[in-house]
Coordinates of C-alpha atoms in Angstrom, one line a residue:
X211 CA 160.8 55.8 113.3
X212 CA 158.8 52.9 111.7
X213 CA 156.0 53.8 113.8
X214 CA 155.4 57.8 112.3
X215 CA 156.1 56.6 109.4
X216 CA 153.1 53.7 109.5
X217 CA 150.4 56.2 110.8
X218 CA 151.1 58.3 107.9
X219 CA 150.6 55.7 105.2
X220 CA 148.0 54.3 107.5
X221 CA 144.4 54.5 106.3
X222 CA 142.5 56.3 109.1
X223 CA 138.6 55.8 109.5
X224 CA 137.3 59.6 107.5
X225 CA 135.1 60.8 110.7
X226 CA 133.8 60.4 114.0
X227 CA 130.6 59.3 113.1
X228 CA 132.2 56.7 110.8
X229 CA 134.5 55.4 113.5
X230 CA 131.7 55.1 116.1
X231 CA 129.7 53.4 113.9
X232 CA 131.9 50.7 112.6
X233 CA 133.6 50.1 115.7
X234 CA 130.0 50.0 117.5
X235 CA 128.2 47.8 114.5
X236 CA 131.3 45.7 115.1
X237 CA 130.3 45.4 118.7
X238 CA 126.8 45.0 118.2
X239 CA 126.4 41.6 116.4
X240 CA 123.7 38.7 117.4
X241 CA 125.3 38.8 121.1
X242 CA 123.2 42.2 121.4
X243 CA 120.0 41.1 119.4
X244 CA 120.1 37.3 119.9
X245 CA 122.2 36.7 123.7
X246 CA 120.9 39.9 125.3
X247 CA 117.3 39.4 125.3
X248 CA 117.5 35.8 125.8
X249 CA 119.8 36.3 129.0
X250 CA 117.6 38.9 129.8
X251 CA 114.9 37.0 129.9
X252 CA 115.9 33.8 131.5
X253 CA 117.4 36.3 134.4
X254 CA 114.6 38.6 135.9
X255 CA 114.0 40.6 133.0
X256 CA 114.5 44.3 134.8
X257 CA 116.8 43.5 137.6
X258 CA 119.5 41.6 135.0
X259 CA 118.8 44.9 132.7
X260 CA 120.0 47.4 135.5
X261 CA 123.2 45.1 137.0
X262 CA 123.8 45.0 132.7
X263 CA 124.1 48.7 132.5
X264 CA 126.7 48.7 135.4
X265 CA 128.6 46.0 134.2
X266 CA 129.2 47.6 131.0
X267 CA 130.7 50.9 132.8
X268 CA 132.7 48.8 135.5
X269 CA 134.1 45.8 133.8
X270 CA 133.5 46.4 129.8
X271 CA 134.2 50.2 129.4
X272 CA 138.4 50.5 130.7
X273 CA 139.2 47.2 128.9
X274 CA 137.9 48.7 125.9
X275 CA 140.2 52.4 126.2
X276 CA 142.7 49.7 126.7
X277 CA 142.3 48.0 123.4
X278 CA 141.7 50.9 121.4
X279 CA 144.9 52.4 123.2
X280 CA 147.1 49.7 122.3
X281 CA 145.8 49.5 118.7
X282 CA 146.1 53.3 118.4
X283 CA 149.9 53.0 119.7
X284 CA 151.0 50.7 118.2
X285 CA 149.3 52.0 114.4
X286 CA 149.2 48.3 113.3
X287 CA 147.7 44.6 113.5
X288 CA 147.8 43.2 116.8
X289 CA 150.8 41.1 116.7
X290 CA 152.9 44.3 115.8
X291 CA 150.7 46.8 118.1
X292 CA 151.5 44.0 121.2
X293 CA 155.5 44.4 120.4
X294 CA 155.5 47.9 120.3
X295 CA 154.4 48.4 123.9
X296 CA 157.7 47.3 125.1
X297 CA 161.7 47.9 124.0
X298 CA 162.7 44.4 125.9
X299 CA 163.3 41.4 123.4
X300 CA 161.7 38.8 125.8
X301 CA 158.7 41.0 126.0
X302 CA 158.5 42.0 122.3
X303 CA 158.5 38.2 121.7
X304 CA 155.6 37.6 124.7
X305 CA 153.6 40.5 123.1
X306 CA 153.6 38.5 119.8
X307 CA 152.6 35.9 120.8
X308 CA 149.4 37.3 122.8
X309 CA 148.9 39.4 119.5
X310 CA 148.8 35.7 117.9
X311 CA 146.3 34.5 120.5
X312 CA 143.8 37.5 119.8
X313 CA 144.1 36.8 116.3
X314 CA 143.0 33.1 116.7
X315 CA 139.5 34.8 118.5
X316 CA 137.9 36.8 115.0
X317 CA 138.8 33.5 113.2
X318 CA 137.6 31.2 115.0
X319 CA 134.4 33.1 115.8
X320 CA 134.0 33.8 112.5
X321 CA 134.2 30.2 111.2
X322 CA 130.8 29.4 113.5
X323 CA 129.5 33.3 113.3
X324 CA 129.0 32.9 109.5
X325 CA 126.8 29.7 109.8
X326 CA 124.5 31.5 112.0
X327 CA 125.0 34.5 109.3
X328 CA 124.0 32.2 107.1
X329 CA 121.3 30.7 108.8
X330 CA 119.6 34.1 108.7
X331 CA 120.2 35.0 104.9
X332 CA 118.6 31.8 104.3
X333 CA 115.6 33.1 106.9
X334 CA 115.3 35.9 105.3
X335 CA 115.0 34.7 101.9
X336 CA 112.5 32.6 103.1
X337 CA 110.1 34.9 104.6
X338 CA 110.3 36.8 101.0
X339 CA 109.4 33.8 99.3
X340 CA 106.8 33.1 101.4
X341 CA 105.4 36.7 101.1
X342 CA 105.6 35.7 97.5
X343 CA 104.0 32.1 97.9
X344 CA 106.9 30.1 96.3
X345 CA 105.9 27.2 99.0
X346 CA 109.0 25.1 97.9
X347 CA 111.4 27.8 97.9
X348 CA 110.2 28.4 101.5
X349 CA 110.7 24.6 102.7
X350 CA 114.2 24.8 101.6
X351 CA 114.9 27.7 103.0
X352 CA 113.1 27.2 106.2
X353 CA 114.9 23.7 106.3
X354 CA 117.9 22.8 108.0
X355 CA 119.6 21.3 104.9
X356 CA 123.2 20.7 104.3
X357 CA 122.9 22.4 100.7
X358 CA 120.9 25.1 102.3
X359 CA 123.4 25.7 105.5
X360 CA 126.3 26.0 102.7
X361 CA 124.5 28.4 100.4
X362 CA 123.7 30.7 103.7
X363 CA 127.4 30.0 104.8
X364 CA 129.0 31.3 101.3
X365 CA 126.2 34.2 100.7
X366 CA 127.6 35.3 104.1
X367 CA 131.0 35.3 103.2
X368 CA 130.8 36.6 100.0
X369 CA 129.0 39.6 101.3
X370 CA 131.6 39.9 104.1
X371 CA 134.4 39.7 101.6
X372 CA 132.8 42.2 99.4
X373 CA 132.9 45.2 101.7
X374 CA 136.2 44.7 103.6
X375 CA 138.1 44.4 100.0
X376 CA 137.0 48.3 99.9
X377 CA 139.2 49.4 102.8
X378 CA 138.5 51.0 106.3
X379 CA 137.1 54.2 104.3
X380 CA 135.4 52.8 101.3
X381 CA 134.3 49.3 102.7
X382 CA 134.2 49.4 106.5
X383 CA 133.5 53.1 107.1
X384 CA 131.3 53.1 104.0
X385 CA 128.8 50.4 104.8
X386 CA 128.8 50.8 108.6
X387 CA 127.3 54.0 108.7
X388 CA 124.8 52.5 105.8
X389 CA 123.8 49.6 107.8
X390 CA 123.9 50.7 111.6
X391 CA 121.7 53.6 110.9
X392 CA 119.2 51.1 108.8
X393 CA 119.4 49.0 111.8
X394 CA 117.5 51.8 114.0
X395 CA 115.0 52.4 111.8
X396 CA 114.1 48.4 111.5
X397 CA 114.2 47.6 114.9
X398 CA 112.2 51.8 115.4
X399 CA 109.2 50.0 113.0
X400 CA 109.0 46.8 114.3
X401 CA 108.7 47.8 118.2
X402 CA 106.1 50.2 117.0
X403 CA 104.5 47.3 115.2
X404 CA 104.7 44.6 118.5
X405 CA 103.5 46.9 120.5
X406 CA 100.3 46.8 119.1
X407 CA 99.9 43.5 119.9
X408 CA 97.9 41.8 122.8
X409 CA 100.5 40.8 126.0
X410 CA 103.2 42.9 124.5
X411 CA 102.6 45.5 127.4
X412 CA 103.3 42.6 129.9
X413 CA 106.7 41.9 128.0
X414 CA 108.1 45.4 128.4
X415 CA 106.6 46.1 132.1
X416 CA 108.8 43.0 132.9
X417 CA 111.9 43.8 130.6
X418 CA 111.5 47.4 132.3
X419 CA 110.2 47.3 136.4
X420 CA 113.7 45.7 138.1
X421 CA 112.8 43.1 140.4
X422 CA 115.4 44.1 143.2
X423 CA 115.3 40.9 145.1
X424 CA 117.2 39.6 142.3
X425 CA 119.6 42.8 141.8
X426 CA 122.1 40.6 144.1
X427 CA 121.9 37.2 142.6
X428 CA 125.2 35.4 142.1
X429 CA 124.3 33.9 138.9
X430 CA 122.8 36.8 137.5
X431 CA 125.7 39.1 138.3
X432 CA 128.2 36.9 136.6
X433 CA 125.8 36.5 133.3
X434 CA 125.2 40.3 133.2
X435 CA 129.0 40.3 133.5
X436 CA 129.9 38.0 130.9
X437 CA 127.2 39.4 128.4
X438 CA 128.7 43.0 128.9
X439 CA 132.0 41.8 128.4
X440 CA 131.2 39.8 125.3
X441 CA 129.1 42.7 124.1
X442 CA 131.9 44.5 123.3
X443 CA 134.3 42.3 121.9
X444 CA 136.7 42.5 124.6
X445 CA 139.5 40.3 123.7
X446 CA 137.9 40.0 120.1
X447 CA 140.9 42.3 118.6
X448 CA 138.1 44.2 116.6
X449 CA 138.6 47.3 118.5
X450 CA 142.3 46.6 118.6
X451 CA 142.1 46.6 115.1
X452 CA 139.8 49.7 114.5
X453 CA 142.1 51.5 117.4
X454 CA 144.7 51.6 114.9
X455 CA 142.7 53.5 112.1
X456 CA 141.6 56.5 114.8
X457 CA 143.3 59.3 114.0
X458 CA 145.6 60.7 117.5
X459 CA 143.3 64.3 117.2
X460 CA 140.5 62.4 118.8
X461 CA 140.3 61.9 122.3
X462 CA 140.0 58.3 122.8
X463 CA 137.7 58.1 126.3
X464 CA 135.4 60.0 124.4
X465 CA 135.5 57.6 121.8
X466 CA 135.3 54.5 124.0
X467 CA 132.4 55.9 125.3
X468 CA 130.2 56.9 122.2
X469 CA 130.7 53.0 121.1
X470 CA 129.9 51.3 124.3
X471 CA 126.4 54.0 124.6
X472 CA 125.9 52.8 121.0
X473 CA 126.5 49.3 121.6
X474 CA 124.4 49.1 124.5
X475 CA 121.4 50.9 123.2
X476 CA 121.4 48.3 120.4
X477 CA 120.9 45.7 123.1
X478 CA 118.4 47.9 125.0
X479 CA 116.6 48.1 121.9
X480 CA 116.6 44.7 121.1
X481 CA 115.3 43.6 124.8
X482 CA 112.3 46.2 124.1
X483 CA 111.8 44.6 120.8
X484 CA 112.1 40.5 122.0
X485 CA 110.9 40.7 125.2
X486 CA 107.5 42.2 124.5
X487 CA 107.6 40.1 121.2
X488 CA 107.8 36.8 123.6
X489 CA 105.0 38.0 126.0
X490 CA 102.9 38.5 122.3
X491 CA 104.0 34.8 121.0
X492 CA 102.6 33.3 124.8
X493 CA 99.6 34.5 124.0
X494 CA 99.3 33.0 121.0
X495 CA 99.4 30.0 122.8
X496 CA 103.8 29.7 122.2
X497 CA 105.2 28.0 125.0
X498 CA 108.4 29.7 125.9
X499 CA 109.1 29.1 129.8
X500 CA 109.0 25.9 131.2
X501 CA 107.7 24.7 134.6
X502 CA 110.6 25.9 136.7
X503 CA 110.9 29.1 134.8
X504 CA 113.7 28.6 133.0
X505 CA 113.7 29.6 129.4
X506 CA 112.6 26.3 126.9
X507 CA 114.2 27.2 124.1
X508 CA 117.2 30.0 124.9
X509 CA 119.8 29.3 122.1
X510 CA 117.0 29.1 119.2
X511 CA 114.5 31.6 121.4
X512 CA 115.5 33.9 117.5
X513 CA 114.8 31.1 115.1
X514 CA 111.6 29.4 116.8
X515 CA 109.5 31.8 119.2
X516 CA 109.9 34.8 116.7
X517 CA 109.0 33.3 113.5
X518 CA 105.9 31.5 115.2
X519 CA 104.7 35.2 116.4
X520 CA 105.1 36.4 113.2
X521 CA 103.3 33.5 111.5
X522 CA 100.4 33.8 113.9
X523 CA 100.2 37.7 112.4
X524 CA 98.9 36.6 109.3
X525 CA 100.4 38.7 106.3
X526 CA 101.7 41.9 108.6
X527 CA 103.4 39.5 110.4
X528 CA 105.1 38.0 107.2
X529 CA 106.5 41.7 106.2
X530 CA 107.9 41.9 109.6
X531 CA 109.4 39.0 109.6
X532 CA 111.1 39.9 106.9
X533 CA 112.7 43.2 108.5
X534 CA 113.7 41.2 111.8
X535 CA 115.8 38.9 109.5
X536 CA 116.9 41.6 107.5
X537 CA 117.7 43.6 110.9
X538 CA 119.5 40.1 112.1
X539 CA 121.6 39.7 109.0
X540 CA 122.5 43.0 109.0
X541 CA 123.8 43.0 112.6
X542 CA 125.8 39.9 112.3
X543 CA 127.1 41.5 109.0
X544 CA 128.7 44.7 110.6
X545 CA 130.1 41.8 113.2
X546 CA 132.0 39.9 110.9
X547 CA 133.6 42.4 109.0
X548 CA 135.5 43.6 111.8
X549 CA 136.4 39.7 112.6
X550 CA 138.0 39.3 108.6
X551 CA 139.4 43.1 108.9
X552 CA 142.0 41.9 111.9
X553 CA 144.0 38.1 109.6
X554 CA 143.5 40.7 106.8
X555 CA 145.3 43.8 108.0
X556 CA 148.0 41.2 109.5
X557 CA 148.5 39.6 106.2
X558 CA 148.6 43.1 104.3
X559 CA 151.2 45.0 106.5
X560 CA 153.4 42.4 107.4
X561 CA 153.5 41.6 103.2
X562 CA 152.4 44.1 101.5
X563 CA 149.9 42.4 99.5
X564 CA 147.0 43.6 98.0
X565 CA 144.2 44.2 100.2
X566 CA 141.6 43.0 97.3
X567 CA 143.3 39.5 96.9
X568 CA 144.1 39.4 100.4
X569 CA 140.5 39.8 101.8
X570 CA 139.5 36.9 99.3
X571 CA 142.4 34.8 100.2
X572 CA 141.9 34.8 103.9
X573 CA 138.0 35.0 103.7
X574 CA 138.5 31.6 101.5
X575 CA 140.5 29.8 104.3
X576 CA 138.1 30.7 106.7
X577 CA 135.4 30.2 104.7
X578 CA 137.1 26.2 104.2
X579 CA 136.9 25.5 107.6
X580 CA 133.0 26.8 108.3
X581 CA 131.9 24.2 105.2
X582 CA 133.8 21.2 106.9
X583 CA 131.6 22.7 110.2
X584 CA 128.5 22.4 108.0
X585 CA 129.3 19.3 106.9
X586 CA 130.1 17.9 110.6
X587 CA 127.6 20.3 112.3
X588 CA 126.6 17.8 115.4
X589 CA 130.5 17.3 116.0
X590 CA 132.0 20.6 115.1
X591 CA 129.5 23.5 115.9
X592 CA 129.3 23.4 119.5
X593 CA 132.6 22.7 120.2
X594 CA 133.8 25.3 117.8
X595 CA 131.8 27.9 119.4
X596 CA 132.8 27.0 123.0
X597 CA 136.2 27.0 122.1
X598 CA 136.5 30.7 120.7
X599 CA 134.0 31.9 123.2
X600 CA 134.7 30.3 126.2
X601 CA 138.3 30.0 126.3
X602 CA 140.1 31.7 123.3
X603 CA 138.2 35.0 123.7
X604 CA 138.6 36.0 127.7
X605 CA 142.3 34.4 127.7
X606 CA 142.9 36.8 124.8
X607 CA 141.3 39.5 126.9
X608 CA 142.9 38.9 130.4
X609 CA 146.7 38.3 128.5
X610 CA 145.7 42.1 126.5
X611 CA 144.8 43.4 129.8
X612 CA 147.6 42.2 131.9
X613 CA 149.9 43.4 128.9
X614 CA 148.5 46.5 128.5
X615 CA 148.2 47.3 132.5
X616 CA 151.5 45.5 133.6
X617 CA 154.1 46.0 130.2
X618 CA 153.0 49.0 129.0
X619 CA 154.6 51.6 131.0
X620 CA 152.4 54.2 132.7
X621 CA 153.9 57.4 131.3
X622 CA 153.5 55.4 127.8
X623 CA 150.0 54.9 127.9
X624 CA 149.0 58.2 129.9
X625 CA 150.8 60.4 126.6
X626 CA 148.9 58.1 124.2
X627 CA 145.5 58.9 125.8
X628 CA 146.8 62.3 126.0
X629 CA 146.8 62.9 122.3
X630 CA 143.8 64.5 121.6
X631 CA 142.2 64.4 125.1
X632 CA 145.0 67.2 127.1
X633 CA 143.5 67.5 130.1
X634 CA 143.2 63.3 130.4
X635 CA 145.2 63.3 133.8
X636 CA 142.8 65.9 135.6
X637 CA 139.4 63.8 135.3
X638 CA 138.8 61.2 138.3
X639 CA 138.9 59.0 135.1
X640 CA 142.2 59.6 133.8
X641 CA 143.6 59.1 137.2
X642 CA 142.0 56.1 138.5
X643 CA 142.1 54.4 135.1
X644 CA 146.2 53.5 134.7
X645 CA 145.5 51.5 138.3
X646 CA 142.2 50.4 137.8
X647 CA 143.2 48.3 134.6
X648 CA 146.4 47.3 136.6
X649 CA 144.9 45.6 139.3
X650 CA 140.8 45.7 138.8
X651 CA 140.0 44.9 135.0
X652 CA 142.6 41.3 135.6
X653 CA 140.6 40.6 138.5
X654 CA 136.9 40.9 136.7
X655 CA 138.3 38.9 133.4
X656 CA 139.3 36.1 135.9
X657 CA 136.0 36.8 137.5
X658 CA 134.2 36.2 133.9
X659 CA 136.5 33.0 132.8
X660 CA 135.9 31.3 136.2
X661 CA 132.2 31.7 135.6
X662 CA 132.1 30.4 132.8
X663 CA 133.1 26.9 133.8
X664 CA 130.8 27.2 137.0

């Protein structure tokens, strides 16, 4: 009985287009407009593009019906939606602790996410000033600063705070269909504007014409893999967590589907915006590949090689500069209010709290452990990021899709995708998918975590 008598208390997202939008904005964060490009470009351009668009369908797409499944199911926080896929003790007590494990991935990404969030309210704020001619204001914002990195850090997490304390309809669902649509129309203008520019043609002819001796390299198979994977949020609980405010009327494939084209059209987008916008910054005399080809300066290609291009643009350039941070901040916003929405709903159901106090609480802790990041960046950062990335993220993944492919029983998860999509079990999707994430989808995780310690 507990679990009808959660959905109906349960606070479920007000539309489609809300759902989508949140669920793809919480998708779409600086992996999209920052990884994407970059990989992108340090990967053949075209030919990493196309195997991109595949990996999303084959590896990212099932695992994410999977997640949304189980969150839908089970009508609660991970922890509780991982017990409720089984009646056996042990099992309950396994799918806990796996809930536990996916809970550890928003938090820890969000500790490092928000410095980088922070970064680029700082960014932002600086290419205002600059508009303005405040030249001090713009040092210290431009600078990489201890007090500046800890300003950025708690703007971010205020701002964060702010809309999740609203709820899924009057915070999440509220501001996601404010921001993703904004974050269109920025990256609309500035593509517009870039093209304009001399060598921006170049850019998008090599973003866009595949180079198919490359289609079949190793390496770039297993980055396009990873990226798609990451992309999503698999194993990031987000759409676990987002899965459980989706009313049962809608048909969840469907829905799967409408976030993933949303997601990945963000991170189309962003390639047609960067890469042409790197092509326009080499002609300004910006070094960007070395000798070998490799990219120069791949983790800080958003921070260095952009601002440069704009600079060199004389005051246009300073305008748009100020709509790429904007677009950047806004991205990484949508991000992390999914990553505080999953501690937050855990803490709320499980005792009853207050959502306000509780989304301040928990955004504090969290918040705690970014500033002692800030204040050991060389140690902390990297390691920090690696950790939840590397290994907390696609263990959290493989362990959700093992549980959801081997624990979960069939018939279970057949009637749950059922609800509101009847005819599930006639599609060659709806048949091949309860076996495909059974055997398959384990397989390609492994696949991803192996390559990541190549």
């Amino acid at each position: 009985m507990a679990q009808t008598n959660n959905s109906q208390t349960r606070e479920h997202f007000g539309s489609r287009l809300g759902f989508i939008l949140a669920a793809a904005g919480a998708a779409v964060g600086l992996g999209n407009i920052w990884g994407f490009p970059t990989q992108a470009a340090s990967n053949g351009g075209g030919a990493f593009l196309l195997v991109y668009l595949v990996m999303i369908l084959v590896v990212a797409f099932p695992m994410l019906v999977v997640e949304m499944a189980i969150g839908r199911y089970g009508q609660a926080n991970p922890v509780d939606s991982m017990r409720s896929l089984t009646a056996n003790p042990m099992g309950k007590k396994l799918g806990a602790t796996v809930g536990w494990i996916g809970l550890s991935v928003p938090s820890a990404v969000l500790a490092f996410y928000s410095i980088v969030g922070g970064w680029l309210i700082c960014f932002l704020l600086g290419a205002i000033t600059e508009v303005l001619g405040f030249e001090q204001a713009t040092a210290w914002f431009k600078g990489f600063s201890v007090e500046r990195n800890l300003f950025g850090t708690i703007t971010f997490y205020v701002l964060t705070v702010l809309i999740v304390q609203g709820g899924v309809k009057q915070g999440i669902e509220k501001w996601s269909t404010r921001l993703m649509p904004a974050l269109f129309v920025l990256f609309g203008l500035l593509f517009i504007y870039i093209m304009t520019q001399n060598g921006a043609m170049e850019g998008l002819k090599h973003y866009l014409i595949p180079d198919f001796d490359k289609v079949m390299d190793r390496k770039l198979i297993l980055a396009a893999m990873g990226q798609g994977f990451f992309s999503l949020t698999i194993g990031g609980c987000s759409m676990l967590i987002y899965g459980s405010y989706l009313s049962k009327k809608e048909s969840l494939p469907k829905m799967a589907m409408n976030v993933t084209l949303v997601d990945t059209a963000v991170a189309f987008i962003a390639g047609l915006v960067v890469m042409p916008a790197m092509f326009v910054a080499m002609q300004k005399g910006v070094q960007i590949y070395a000798e070998d080809g490799s990219l120069l300066s791949s983790d800080t290609l958003v921070f260095t090689v952009l601002p440069l291009m704009f600079d060199s643009l004389g005051l246009l350039g300073q305008l748009f500069a100020i709509v790429f941070f904007l677009l950047l901040t806004i991205a990484a916003l949508t991000s992390s209010i999914s990553m505080l929405e999953c501690p937050v709903a855990l803490v709320s159901e499980r005792f009853n709290t207050e959502r306000k106090t509780t989304s301040w609480v928990l955004g504090g802790l969290i918040a705690l452990f970014s500033i002692v990041i800030v204040f050991n960046f060389g140690a902390m950062f990297g390691a920090v990021a690696t950790i939840a990335t590397q290994y907390l993220q696609p263990a959290a993944a493989l362990l959700f899709c093992l549980f959801g492919g081997w624990v979960w029983s069939r018939n279970s998860k057949i009637k749950e995708l059922q609800q509101g999509c009847p005819e599930f079990t006639q599609g060659w999707f709806g048949k091949l998918w309860p076996t495909y994430v059974k055997f398959v989808c384990p397989v390609l995780v492994a696949t991803v975590i192996w390559a990541s310690f190549g």
